Short mmCIF file of C-alpha atoms in Angstrom, two decimals:
data_model
loop_
_atom_site.label_atom_id
_atom_site.label_comp_id
_atom_site.label_asym_id
_atom_site.label_seq_id
_atom_site.Cartn_x
_atom_site.Cartn_y
_atom_site.Cartn_z
CA UNK P 198 0.05 0.00 -0.02
CA UNK P 199 1.92 3.09 -1.35
CA UNK P 200 -0.78 5.72 -1.09
CA UNK P 201 -3.49 5.66 1.52
CA UNK P 202 -5.89 7.98 0.03
CA UNK P 203 -6.40 5.71 -3.00
CA UNK P 204 -7.09 2.74 -0.71
CA UNK P 205 -9.74 4.71 1.08
CA UNK P 206 -11.15 5.71 -2.26
CA UNK P 207 -11.28 2.16 -3.37
CA UNK P 208 -13.41 1.47 -0.15
CA UNK P 209 -15.77 4.31 -1.15
CA UNK P 210 -16.36 2.71 -4.43
CA UNK P 211 -16.99 -0.65 -3.07
CA UNK P 212 -18.53 0.02 0.33
CA UNK P 213 -19.99 3.46 -0.15
CA UNK P 214 -22.89 2.90 2.06
CA UNK P 215 -21.27 1.33 4.95
CA UNK P 216 -20.64 3.24 7.92
CA UNK P 217 -17.04 4.74 8.14
CA UNK P 218 -17.21 7.11 11.20
CA UNK P 219 -19.44 7.19 14.11
CA UNK P 220 -19.34 10.30 16.42
CA UNK P 221 -21.61 11.93 18.98
CA UNK P 222 -24.53 9.74 18.16
CA UNK P 223 -24.29 10.10 14.40
CA UNK P 224 -23.27 7.69 11.75
CA UNK P 225 -21.41 8.81 8.52
CA UNK P 226 -20.86 6.68 5.58
CA UNK P 227 -17.98 6.28 3.24
CA UNK P 228 -19.87 8.10 0.63
CA UNK P 229 -20.78 10.98 3.14
CA UNK P 230 -17.15 11.24 4.30
CA UNK P 231 -15.85 11.13 0.80
CA UNK P 232 -18.15 13.80 -0.42
CA UNK P 233 -17.34 16.21 2.43
CA UNK P 234 -13.72 15.65 2.10
CA UNK P 235 -14.00 16.39 -1.71
CA UNK P 236 -15.77 19.72 -0.88
CA UNK P 237 -13.22 20.70 1.59
CA UNK P 238 -10.38 19.75 -1.22
CA UNK P 239 -12.18 22.00 -3.80
CA UNK P 240 -12.05 24.96 -1.34
CA UNK P 241 -8.25 24.26 -0.55
CA UNK P 242 -7.23 24.09 -4.20
CA UNK P 243 -9.19 27.31 -4.92
CA UNK P 244 -7.27 29.29 -2.30
CA UNK P 245 -4.11 27.51 -3.04
CA UNK P 246 -3.42 26.10 0.46
CA UNK P 247 -0.13 24.28 0.97
CA UNK P 248 -0.24 23.13 4.50
CA UNK P 249 -3.54 22.70 6.75
CA UNK P 250 -3.17 22.86 10.45
CA UNK P 251 -5.87 21.29 12.66
CA UNK P 252 -6.37 22.27 16.49
CA UNK P 253 -9.16 19.90 17.42
CA UNK P 254 -10.26 17.03 19.63
CA UNK P 255 -11.80 13.88 18.40
CA UNK P 256 -14.67 14.71 16.07
CA UNK P 257 -15.95 13.72 12.57
CA UNK P 258 -14.80 16.95 11.02
CA UNK P 259 -11.15 16.02 11.90
CA UNK P 260 -11.44 13.21 9.53
CA UNK P 261 -13.18 15.50 6.75
CA UNK P 262 -10.32 18.00 7.14
CA UNK P 263 -7.60 15.35 6.91
CA UNK P 264 -8.91 13.49 3.98
CA UNK P 265 -9.82 16.76 2.15
CA UNK P 266 -6.28 17.89 2.77
CA UNK P 267 -4.77 14.85 1.26
CA UNK P 268 -7.26 14.90 -1.68
CA UNK P 269 -6.26 18.32 -2.48
CA UNK P 270 -2.53 17.49 -2.70
CA UNK P 271 -1.76 19.55 0.46
CA UNK P 272 0.00 18.57 3.62
CA UNK P 273 -1.79 18.21 7.04
CA UNK P 274 -0.20 19.66 10.06
CA UNK P 275 -1.34 17.94 13.28
CA UNK P 276 -1.06 20.15 16.41
CA UNK P 277 -1.60 18.83 19.72
CA UNK P 278 -4.84 20.22 21.21
CA UNK P 279 -3.09 20.27 24.64
CA UNK P 280 -0.56 22.85 23.25
CA UNK P 281 -0.90 26.33 24.97
CA UNK P 282 -1.04 29.46 22.88
CA UNK P 283 2.55 30.07 22.77
CA UNK P 284 3.42 26.51 21.55
CA UNK P 285 0.74 26.73 19.00
CA UNK P 286 1.97 29.94 17.59
CA UNK P 287 5.48 28.18 17.23
CA UNK P 288 3.93 25.26 15.29
CA UNK P 289 2.24 27.64 12.95
CA UNK P 290 5.36 29.58 12.35
CA UNK P 291 7.58 26.47 12.00
CA UNK P 292 5.14 24.65 9.73
CA UNK P 293 4.25 27.59 7.59
CA UNK P 294 0.60 26.49 7.79
CA UNK P 295 -1.59 28.66 5.71
CA UNK P 296 -4.88 27.39 6.93
CA UNK P 297 -5.91 26.70 10.69
CA UNK P 298 -9.06 24.66 11.42
CA UNK P 299 -10.44 25.06 14.97
CA UNK P 300 -13.74 24.63 16.90
CA UNK P 301 -15.65 27.96 17.59
CA UNK P 302 -14.86 27.74 21.35
CA UNK P 303 -11.13 27.96 20.71
CA UNK P 304 -11.33 30.73 17.91
CA UNK P 305 -10.07 33.58 20.17
CA UNK P 306 -7.07 31.58 21.21
CA UNK P 307 -6.47 30.50 17.72
CA UNK P 308 -6.74 34.26 16.40
CA UNK P 309 -4.20 35.08 18.90
CA UNK P 310 -1.76 32.36 18.27
CA UNK P 311 -2.14 32.97 14.38
CA UNK P 312 -1.24 36.52 14.41
CA UNK P 313 2.00 37.19 12.58
CA UNK P 314 2.29 33.64 11.28
CA UNK P 315 1.74 32.51 7.66
CA UNK P 316 -1.78 31.58 8.34
CA UNK P 317 -4.20 33.24 5.79
CA UNK P 318 -7.50 31.44 6.60
CA UNK P 319 -9.04 30.54 9.91
CA UNK P 320 -11.78 27.80 9.65
CA UNK P 321 -14.41 27.10 12.37
CA UNK P 322 -16.09 23.89 12.50
CA UNK P 323 -19.45 24.99 14.02
CA UNK P 324 -19.57 28.75 13.96
CA UNK P 325 -20.72 31.40 11.25
CA UNK P 326 -18.43 32.64 8.60
CA UNK P 327 -17.29 36.38 8.29
CA UNK P 328 -14.71 38.43 6.65
CA UNK P 329 -12.10 37.04 8.97
CA UNK P 330 -13.28 33.46 9.52
CA UNK P 331 -14.34 30.77 7.14
CA UNK P 332 -17.17 28.46 8.15
CA UNK P 333 -16.37 24.69 7.46
CA UNK P 334 -20.31 24.22 7.16
CA UNK P 335 -20.59 26.69 4.55
CA UNK P 336 -17.63 25.33 2.56
CA UNK P 337 -19.24 21.94 2.59
CA UNK P 338 -22.57 23.26 1.35
CA UNK P 339 -20.97 25.67 -1.44
CA UNK P 340 -18.39 23.54 -2.98
CA UNK P 341 -18.72 20.33 -5.30
CA UNK P 342 -18.84 16.94 -3.56
CA UNK P 343 -16.67 15.28 -6.32
CA UNK P 344 -12.94 15.82 -6.90
CA UNK P 345 -10.16 13.70 -8.44
CA UNK P 346 -7.45 13.33 -5.86
CA UNK P 347 -4.18 15.15 -6.71
CA UNK P 348 -1.74 12.58 -7.62
CA UNK P 349 1.23 12.44 -5.27
CA UNK P 350 4.56 10.64 -5.57
CA UNK P 351 5.36 8.14 -2.71
CA UNK P 352 8.10 10.55 -1.49
CA UNK P 353 5.91 13.52 -1.20
CA UNK P 354 4.81 14.72 2.35
CA UNK P 355 1.61 13.20 3.70
CA UNK P 356 1.71 15.16 7.11
CA UNK P 357 3.79 16.86 9.73
CA UNK P 358 3.20 15.60 13.30
CA UNK P 359 4.45 17.76 16.16
CA UNK P 360 5.91 16.00 19.22
CA UNK P 361 5.11 17.05 22.76
CA UNK P 362 8.62 18.51 23.17
CA UNK P 363 9.45 16.97 26.49
CA UNK P 364 13.17 17.87 25.85
CA UNK P 365 12.47 21.34 24.52
CA UNK P 366 11.02 22.78 21.31
CA UNK P 367 8.46 20.41 19.69
CA UNK P 368 9.81 18.70 16.64
CA UNK P 369 7.79 18.55 13.38
CA UNK P 370 7.98 14.87 12.21
CA UNK P 371 7.57 14.63 8.45
CA UNK P 372 5.99 11.61 6.85
CA UNK P 373 5.48 10.68 3.26
CA UNK P 374 2.76 8.87 1.44
CA UNK P 375 5.09 5.86 1.40
CA UNK P 376 5.67 6.19 5.07
CA UNK P 377 1.90 6.32 5.80
CA UNK P 378 0.99 3.51 3.38
CA UNK P 379 3.76 1.13 4.72
CA UNK P 380 2.54 1.78 8.42
CA UNK P 381 -1.21 1.36 7.63
CA UNK P 382 -0.24 -2.03 5.66
CA UNK P 383 1.74 -3.47 8.59
CA UNK P 384 -1.42 -2.87 11.02
CA UNK P 385 -3.93 -4.19 8.59
CA UNK P 386 -2.08 -7.28 8.44
CA UNK P 387 -0.90 -7.44 12.14
CA UNK P 388 -4.46 -7.01 13.49
CA UNK P 389 -6.19 -8.87 10.54
CA UNK P 390 -8.56 -5.93 9.97
CA UNK P 391 -11.55 -6.72 7.72
CA UNK P 392 -14.64 -4.83 6.58
CA UNK P 393 -16.35 -6.22 9.79
CA UNK P 394 -13.82 -4.65 12.11
CA UNK P 395 -15.47 -1.93 14.42
CA UNK P 396 -12.82 0.05 16.39
CA UNK P 397 -13.57 2.32 19.16
CA UNK P 398 -10.96 5.20 18.77
CA UNK P 399 -10.71 6.92 22.29
CA UNK P 400 -7.06 7.96 21.89
CA UNK P 401 -6.48 11.66 20.57
CA UNK P 402 -6.72 11.53 16.97
CA UNK P 403 -4.20 14.34 16.75
CA UNK P 404 -1.65 11.83 17.90
CA UNK P 405 0.04 9.21 15.59
CA UNK P 406 -1.56 6.50 17.37
CA UNK P 407 -5.18 7.90 17.20
CA UNK P 408 -4.95 8.48 13.56
CA UNK P 409 -2.21 6.56 11.72
CA UNK P 410 -2.26 3.37 14.04
CA UNK P 411 -5.94 2.96 14.46
CA UNK P 412 -8.12 5.07 12.40
CA UNK P 413 -6.29 4.86 9.04
CA UNK P 414 -5.74 1.24 9.08
CA UNK P 415 -9.43 0.28 9.95
CA UNK P 416 -10.60 2.60 7.21
CA UNK P 417 -8.25 1.17 4.68
CA UNK P 418 -9.79 -2.28 5.46
CA UNK P 419 -13.34 -0.93 5.06
CA UNK P 420 -14.19 -1.14 8.73
CA UNK P 421 -15.90 1.42 10.97
CA UNK P 422 -14.29 3.85 13.39
CA UNK P 423 -16.34 4.84 16.47
CA UNK P 424 -14.86 8.26 17.73
CA UNK P 425 -15.02 9.17 21.23
CA UNK P 426 -13.93 12.10 23.39
CA UNK P 427 -12.60 10.53 26.59
CA UNK P 428 -14.74 10.07 29.49
CA UNK P 429 -15.02 6.69 31.26
CA UNK P 430 -18.76 6.66 31.27
CA UNK P 431 -18.80 7.32 27.65
CA UNK P 432 -16.39 4.58 26.93
CA UNK P 433 -18.59 2.02 28.47
CA UNK P 434 -21.71 3.35 26.93
CA UNK P 435 -20.01 3.34 23.42
CA UNK P 436 -18.93 -0.22 23.79
CA UNK P 437 -22.48 -1.16 24.96
CA UNK P 438 -24.41 0.74 22.21
CA UNK P 439 -21.92 0.36 19.03
CA UNK P 440 -20.53 -3.20 19.75
CA UNK P 441 -16.84 -2.47 18.82
CA UNK P 442 -14.59 -5.48 18.76
CA UNK P 443 -11.57 -3.52 19.57
CA UNK P 444 -10.73 -0.15 21.43
CA UNK P 445 -7.62 2.05 21.05
CA UNK P 446 -6.90 3.99 24.14
CA UNK P 447 -4.01 6.12 25.33
CA UNK P 448 -2.13 7.09 28.62
CA UNK P 449 -4.09 7.09 31.89
CA UNK P 450 -7.28 5.67 30.23
CA UNK P 451 -6.30 2.14 31.12
CA UNK P 452 -6.34 3.12 34.79
CA UNK P 453 -9.95 4.47 34.39
CA UNK P 454 -11.09 1.32 32.79
CA UNK P 455 -9.46 -0.80 35.48
CA UNK P 456 -11.04 1.13 38.24
CA UNK P 457 -14.47 1.89 36.88
CA UNK P 458 -16.97 1.34 39.62
CA UNK P 459 -19.89 -0.45 37.85
CA UNK P 460 -18.99 -2.19 34.50
CA UNK P 461 -21.42 -4.79 35.12
CA UNK P 462 -24.18 -2.38 34.03
CA UNK P 463 -23.00 -2.52 30.49
CA UNK P 464 -22.75 -5.33 27.88
CA UNK P 465 -19.21 -5.46 26.95
CA UNK P 466 -19.34 -8.96 25.20
CA UNK P 467 -18.38 -7.74 21.84
CA UNK P 468 -14.96 -6.08 23.01
CA UNK P 469 -12.16 -8.72 22.19
CA UNK P 470 -9.14 -6.50 22.82
CA UNK P 471 -8.08 -3.08 23.97
CA UNK P 472 -4.83 -1.70 22.70
CA UNK P 473 -3.03 0.58 25.06
CA UNK P 474 -0.35 3.15 24.01
CA UNK P 475 1.24 6.49 24.89
CA UNK P 476 2.49 5.57 28.21
CA UNK P 477 3.69 2.51 30.07
CA UNK P 478 0.89 0.47 31.64
CA UNK P 479 0.88 0.47 35.46
CA UNK P 480 1.10 -3.27 36.46
CA UNK P 481 -1.79 -2.92 38.92
CA UNK P 482 -4.09 -1.68 36.37
CA UNK P 483 -3.05 -4.20 33.87
CA UNK P 484 -3.68 -7.13 36.41
CA UNK P 485 -7.02 -5.60 37.61
CA UNK P 486 -8.32 -5.51 33.88
CA UNK P 487 -7.35 -9.14 33.54
CA UNK P 488 -9.09 -10.12 36.63
CA UNK P 489 -12.34 -7.93 36.07
CA UNK P 490 -13.03 -8.20 32.32
CA UNK P 491 -13.14 -10.74 29.60
CA UNK P 492 -11.23 -8.77 27.01
CA UNK P 493 -7.55 -8.74 26.78
CA UNK P 494 -5.13 -5.91 26.95
CA UNK P 495 -2.82 -5.56 23.72
CA UNK P 496 0.20 -3.80 24.14
CA UNK P 497 2.58 -2.25 21.69
CA UNK P 498 5.75 -0.29 21.28
CA UNK P 499 6.09 2.56 18.64
CA UNK P 500 7.09 6.07 18.10
CA UNK P 501 5.95 9.19 16.17
CA UNK P 502 8.96 8.82 13.62
CA UNK P 503 8.48 5.17 12.79
CA UNK P 504 4.93 4.16 13.90
CA UNK P 505 4.30 0.89 15.86
CA UNK P 506 7.42 -1.70 15.55
CA UNK P 507 6.28 -4.14 18.13
CA UNK P 508 2.70 -5.32 18.70
CA UNK P 509 0.50 -8.11 20.17
CA UNK P 510 -1.09 -9.95 17.28
CA UNK P 511 -4.75 -10.98 17.00
CA UNK P 512 -5.48 -14.77 16.43
CA UNK P 513 -8.36 -14.67 13.62
CA UNK P 514 -10.31 -11.95 11.91
CA UNK P 515 -12.63 -10.04 14.41
CA UNK P 516 -11.32 -11.89 17.52
CA UNK P 517 -8.51 -12.08 19.88
CA UNK P 518 -7.33 -15.20 21.61
CA UNK P 519 -7.29 -15.03 25.38
CA UNK P 520 -3.81 -14.00 26.77
CA UNK P 521 -3.26 -17.13 28.62
CA UNK P 522 -4.03 -19.10 25.46
CA UNK P 523 -1.37 -17.30 23.27
CA UNK P 524 1.60 -19.58 22.77
CA UNK P 525 4.70 -18.18 24.08
CA UNK P 526 3.21 -14.76 25.08
CA UNK P 527 5.07 -12.81 27.65
CA UNK P 528 2.86 -10.78 29.96
CA UNK P 529 4.37 -7.32 30.33
CA UNK P 530 5.94 -7.41 27.05
CA UNK P 531 5.16 -5.03 24.17
CA UNK P 532 4.62 -7.88 21.67
CA UNK P 533 6.63 -9.18 18.94
CA UNK P 534 8.12 -7.48 15.71
CA UNK P 535 6.25 -6.44 12.69
CA UNK P 536 8.48 -7.93 10.17
CA UNK P 537 6.50 -6.92 7.03
CA UNK P 538 8.20 -3.72 6.14
CA UNK P 539 10.28 -2.65 8.99
CA UNK P 540 13.78 -3.85 10.07
CA UNK P 541 15.15 -3.46 13.54
CA UNK P 542 18.34 -4.07 15.42
CA UNK P 543 19.71 -3.45 18.95
CA UNK P 544 23.04 -1.40 19.52
CA UNK P 545 25.05 -1.35 22.66
CA UNK P 546 25.05 2.18 23.75
CA UNK P 547 28.67 1.88 24.96
CA UNK P 548 30.35 -0.57 22.64
CA UNK P 549 28.19 0.09 19.55
CA UNK P 550 28.00 -3.76 19.15
CA UNK P 551 25.02 -4.81 17.06
CA UNK P 552 22.74 -7.68 17.97
CA UNK P 553 19.27 -8.98 17.42
CA UNK P 554 18.41 -10.33 20.80
CA UNK P 555 19.38 -9.11 24.47
CA UNK P 556 19.49 -5.46 25.58
CA UNK P 557 20.36 -2.47 23.60
CA UNK P 558 19.30 0.73 22.10
CA UNK P 559 16.61 0.21 19.42
CA UNK P 560 17.38 1.16 15.80
CA UNK P 561 14.72 0.78 13.01
CA UNK P 562 14.68 1.00 9.24
CA UNK P 563 12.19 0.64 6.30
CA UNK P 564 9.35 2.42 4.45
CA UNK P 565 7.45 3.36 7.77
CA UNK P 566 10.51 5.36 9.18
CA UNK P 567 9.90 9.19 8.81
CA UNK P 568 11.62 11.36 6.29
CA UNK P 569 13.03 13.82 8.80
CA UNK P 570 12.39 16.78 11.20
CA UNK P 571 11.07 19.84 9.69
CA UNK P 572 13.58 22.65 9.49
CA UNK P 573 16.17 20.85 11.55
CA UNK P 574 18.54 19.30 9.21
CA UNK P 575 21.38 18.81 11.71
CA UNK P 576 18.94 17.09 14.39
CA UNK P 577 17.78 14.91 11.48
CA UNK P 578 21.34 13.95 10.55
CA UNK P 579 22.03 13.11 14.15
CA UNK P 580 19.00 10.76 14.37
CA UNK P 581 20.30 8.45 11.52
CA UNK P 582 23.21 6.30 10.95
CA UNK P 583 25.17 6.54 7.74
CA UNK P 584 23.57 3.42 6.32
CA UNK P 585 19.90 4.70 7.21
CA UNK P 586 18.84 3.25 10.50
CA UNK P 587 16.98 5.76 12.75
CA UNK P 588 18.30 5.93 16.34
CA UNK P 589 15.22 5.76 18.57
CA UNK P 590 16.82 6.34 21.94
CA UNK P 591 14.71 3.63 23.30
CA UNK P 592 16.65 0.96 25.29
CA UNK P 593 14.68 -2.45 25.22
CA UNK P 594 15.29 -6.19 25.74
CA UNK P 595 14.35 -8.84 23.32
CA UNK P 596 13.88 -12.48 24.23
CA UNK P 597 12.14 -15.08 22.43
CA UNK P 598 10.70 -12.72 19.72
CA UNK P 599 9.22 -10.59 22.52
CA UNK P 600 10.28 -7.10 23.46
CA UNK P 601 10.32 -5.28 26.79
CA UNK P 602 10.70 -1.45 26.90
CA UNK P 603 13.31 -0.53 29.57
CA UNK P 604 13.36 3.24 29.10
CA UNK P 605 14.68 6.08 27.05
CA UNK P 606 18.49 6.28 26.57
CA UNK P 607 18.64 9.68 28.11
CA UNK P 608 16.50 8.45 31.06
CA UNK P 609 18.59 5.65 32.21
CA UNK P 610 19.71 6.24 35.86
CA UNK P 611 23.47 5.62 36.38
CA UNK P 612 24.08 4.96 39.88
CA UNK P 613 27.60 4.02 41.01
CA UNK P 614 28.40 3.00 37.51
CA UNK P 615 25.23 0.73 37.14
CA UNK P 616 22.64 1.28 34.75
CA UNK P 617 19.13 1.33 36.11
CA UNK P 618 16.00 1.15 34.01
CA UNK P 619 13.40 3.38 35.41
CA UNK P 620 10.63 1.05 33.96
CA UNK P 621 11.94 -2.03 35.82
CA UNK P 622 11.77 -0.14 39.03
CA UNK P 623 8.20 1.33 38.26
CA UNK P 624 6.84 -2.12 37.59
CA UNK P 625 7.94 -3.53 41.11
CA UNK P 626 6.64 -0.31 42.90
CA UNK P 627 3.17 -0.60 40.76
CA UNK P 628 2.80 -4.24 41.77
CA UNK P 629 1.99 -3.09 45.29
CA UNK P 630 -1.80 -2.96 45.83
CA UNK P 631 -1.83 0.43 47.30
CA UNK P 632 -0.22 1.96 44.23
CA UNK P 633 -1.82 3.48 41.27
CA UNK P 634 1.23 4.81 39.36
CA UNK P 635 4.76 5.07 39.89
CA UNK P 636 7.54 7.00 38.20
CA UNK P 637 11.22 6.59 38.72
CA UNK P 638 13.72 9.40 38.37
CA UNK P 639 17.27 10.22 39.46
CA UNK P 640 18.34 12.71 42.20
CA UNK P 641 22.10 13.79 42.32
CA UNK P 642 24.14 11.84 44.83
CA UNK P 643 27.68 13.00 45.98
CA UNK P 644 29.04 9.46 46.13
CA UNK P 645 27.06 7.47 43.50
CA UNK P 646 26.51 10.24 40.91
CA UNK P 647 22.82 9.62 40.89
CA UNK P 648 20.38 7.74 43.28
CA UNK P 649 17.10 6.01 42.28
CA UNK P 650 13.91 7.75 43.51
CA UNK P 651 10.28 7.11 42.97
CA UNK P 652 7.23 9.40 42.90
CA UNK P 653 4.03 7.46 43.69
CA UNK P 654 0.35 8.12 43.40
CA UNK P 655 -1.71 5.92 45.91
CA UNK P 656 -5.09 4.60 45.76
CA UNK P 657 -7.73 7.17 47.24
CA UNK P 658 -8.08 5.11 50.49
CA UNK P 659 -4.45 3.93 50.74
CA UNK P 660 -2.54 4.44 54.19
CA UNK P 661 0.71 2.89 53.13
CA UNK P 662 3.68 5.00 54.00
CA UNK P 663 6.99 5.79 52.03
CA UNK P 664 9.15 3.72 54.30
CA UNK P 665 6.76 0.82 53.90
CA UNK P 666 7.12 1.00 50.07
CA UNK P 667 10.95 1.22 50.29
CA UNK P 668 10.73 -1.94 52.49
CA UNK P 669 8.45 -3.63 49.88
CA UNK P 670 11.00 -2.64 47.14
CA UNK P 671 13.98 -4.23 49.11
CA UNK P 672 12.25 -7.47 50.02
CA UNK P 673 9.42 -8.17 47.61
CA UNK P 674 10.29 -7.14 44.04
CA UNK P 675 13.44 -8.93 43.04
CA UNK P 676 15.28 -5.66 42.29
CA UNK P 677 19.16 -5.68 42.47
CA UNK P 678 20.49 -3.62 45.20
CA UNK P 679 21.53 -0.74 43.11
CA UNK P 680 18.02 -0.62 41.64
CA UNK P 681 16.09 -0.36 44.97
CA UNK P 682 14.75 3.32 45.25
CA UNK P 683 16.56 5.37 47.99
CA UNK P 684 13.72 7.60 48.43
CA UNK P 685 9.80 7.40 47.78
CA UNK P 686 7.75 10.48 47.42
CA UNK P 687 3.95 10.33 47.62
CA UNK P 688 2.06 12.80 45.55
CA UNK P 689 -1.27 13.26 44.04
CA UNK P 690 0.07 15.65 41.26
CA UNK P 691 2.38 14.16 38.82
CA UNK P 692 3.55 16.70 35.98
CA UNK P 693 2.35 15.80 32.50
CA UNK P 694 3.21 16.60 29.04
CA UNK P 695 0.39 17.25 26.23
CA UNK P 696 0.77 13.65 25.43
CA UNK P 697 0.14 12.67 29.05
CA UNK P 698 3.50 11.09 29.71
CA UNK P 699 5.37 12.12 32.88
CA UNK P 700 8.63 14.10 32.25
CA UNK P 701 11.11 12.51 34.72
CA UNK P 702 13.35 15.67 34.59
CA UNK P 703 10.46 17.85 36.13
CA UNK P 704 10.48 15.27 39.04
CA UNK P 705 14.15 15.74 39.58
CA UNK P 706 13.72 19.47 39.54
CA UNK P 707 10.69 19.24 41.95
CA UNK P 708 12.50 17.04 44.62
CA UNK P 709 16.05 18.11 44.06
CA UNK P 710 16.15 19.91 47.57
CA UNK P 711 14.98 16.71 49.26
CA UNK P 712 18.16 14.77 48.62
CA UNK P 713 19.41 12.94 51.75
CA UNK P 714 22.92 13.34 53.17
CA UNK P 715 25.46 11.04 51.29
CA UNK P 716 25.35 7.61 52.53
#
């Protein structure tokens, strides 16, 4: 699959009356989605748009704008809805977007962010148009519903997705039509998607996971996407009402599902598996879901720059084998490799030795790997080896064709010369029944360089103390002596990035003054 939009139009031709998108109680067929996207594409061509930015949460119109942009031969710019005004302004300037699409309630902020940038047209989804703002509703009424998609070479840009910028300024990840087509093809095969597939997409569609790793593969296969703005009640109501066979969620949503008070009020029998991504899954939440529900949790490992690399696989179309019946499956792993169009290898961060199993920094190569960072030629050059391998920065362990994510290379804690994986520590702490979430981070230590510390969020009624959690880590978790946390900080306020991950550096800054005297 080299060009996704042609695959979508093939489904329009063969399954035009089938439901493509469900959102907010309304169902939209492939024909309806295609006609609306074509009208928007007509308008984009008329104004000569080159790059179209969206500042939207999950909604039907997001898909209209995305597909219309591609049909017009323009480039989509996905901005994170959690970005503040200053970050949004930077993204608009960096991307040279000339169109910005927003909801009416965000119009004032969008106008302010767009001032002084290349944006020529502000488009509102649900408000009236005027001499300063274009109404999407009016565009879809006034412009023709049929258009021939602009032919694009495989190497032309499909979109630019901005990362959350946990280490500084957000980076614009450029992906071509070839990149998107390869990634979508990988996942259609791995998850055995068919026209009968019905996926509930609760993860943000402005993320790679919500659009490229769930919505696009399902639509390429002729299935249906049930779009949802996250609320725990809405998740269970949508499963009961729309009968999806799979759901794609992100971040802390898995904890909401695990702790939901009355799941027995809903018929969840259609749901075979839930794919979790965006942040490591707390061990307690994982086990609680296995204990409370019939569906399986499907884990994966991916990145904005290369899509999903490792994933749990489904057994047969429309179903997922129970986890305890999957031969050789390793609970807690991120699945096994997608061999179709992606190569991977492990490289020792110190010796640069290359291996295919064991522990090392993950490097990937293939058609799904991005084209580079927008306006960052030096950063792009530093991110690839001379022979084209993308240096991910992820430290992983591979055994028996399964992968475990140990952390980021720049997040590995080095204590007394020993490397400590934050995720290994977190899994032990999160196995305590009183712990909801744990995040390991380093604090400076005069003798050891760094010491391992953990910030912990507890269950609402938990009474466990920090010292008791330290004792638990020493005696019950199987950690090496140098991995055992030296300090535990109990909090109900973990810092979050726009993608809902926890930046460890922020915790180091927060608790730096709490460092103990050298031992």
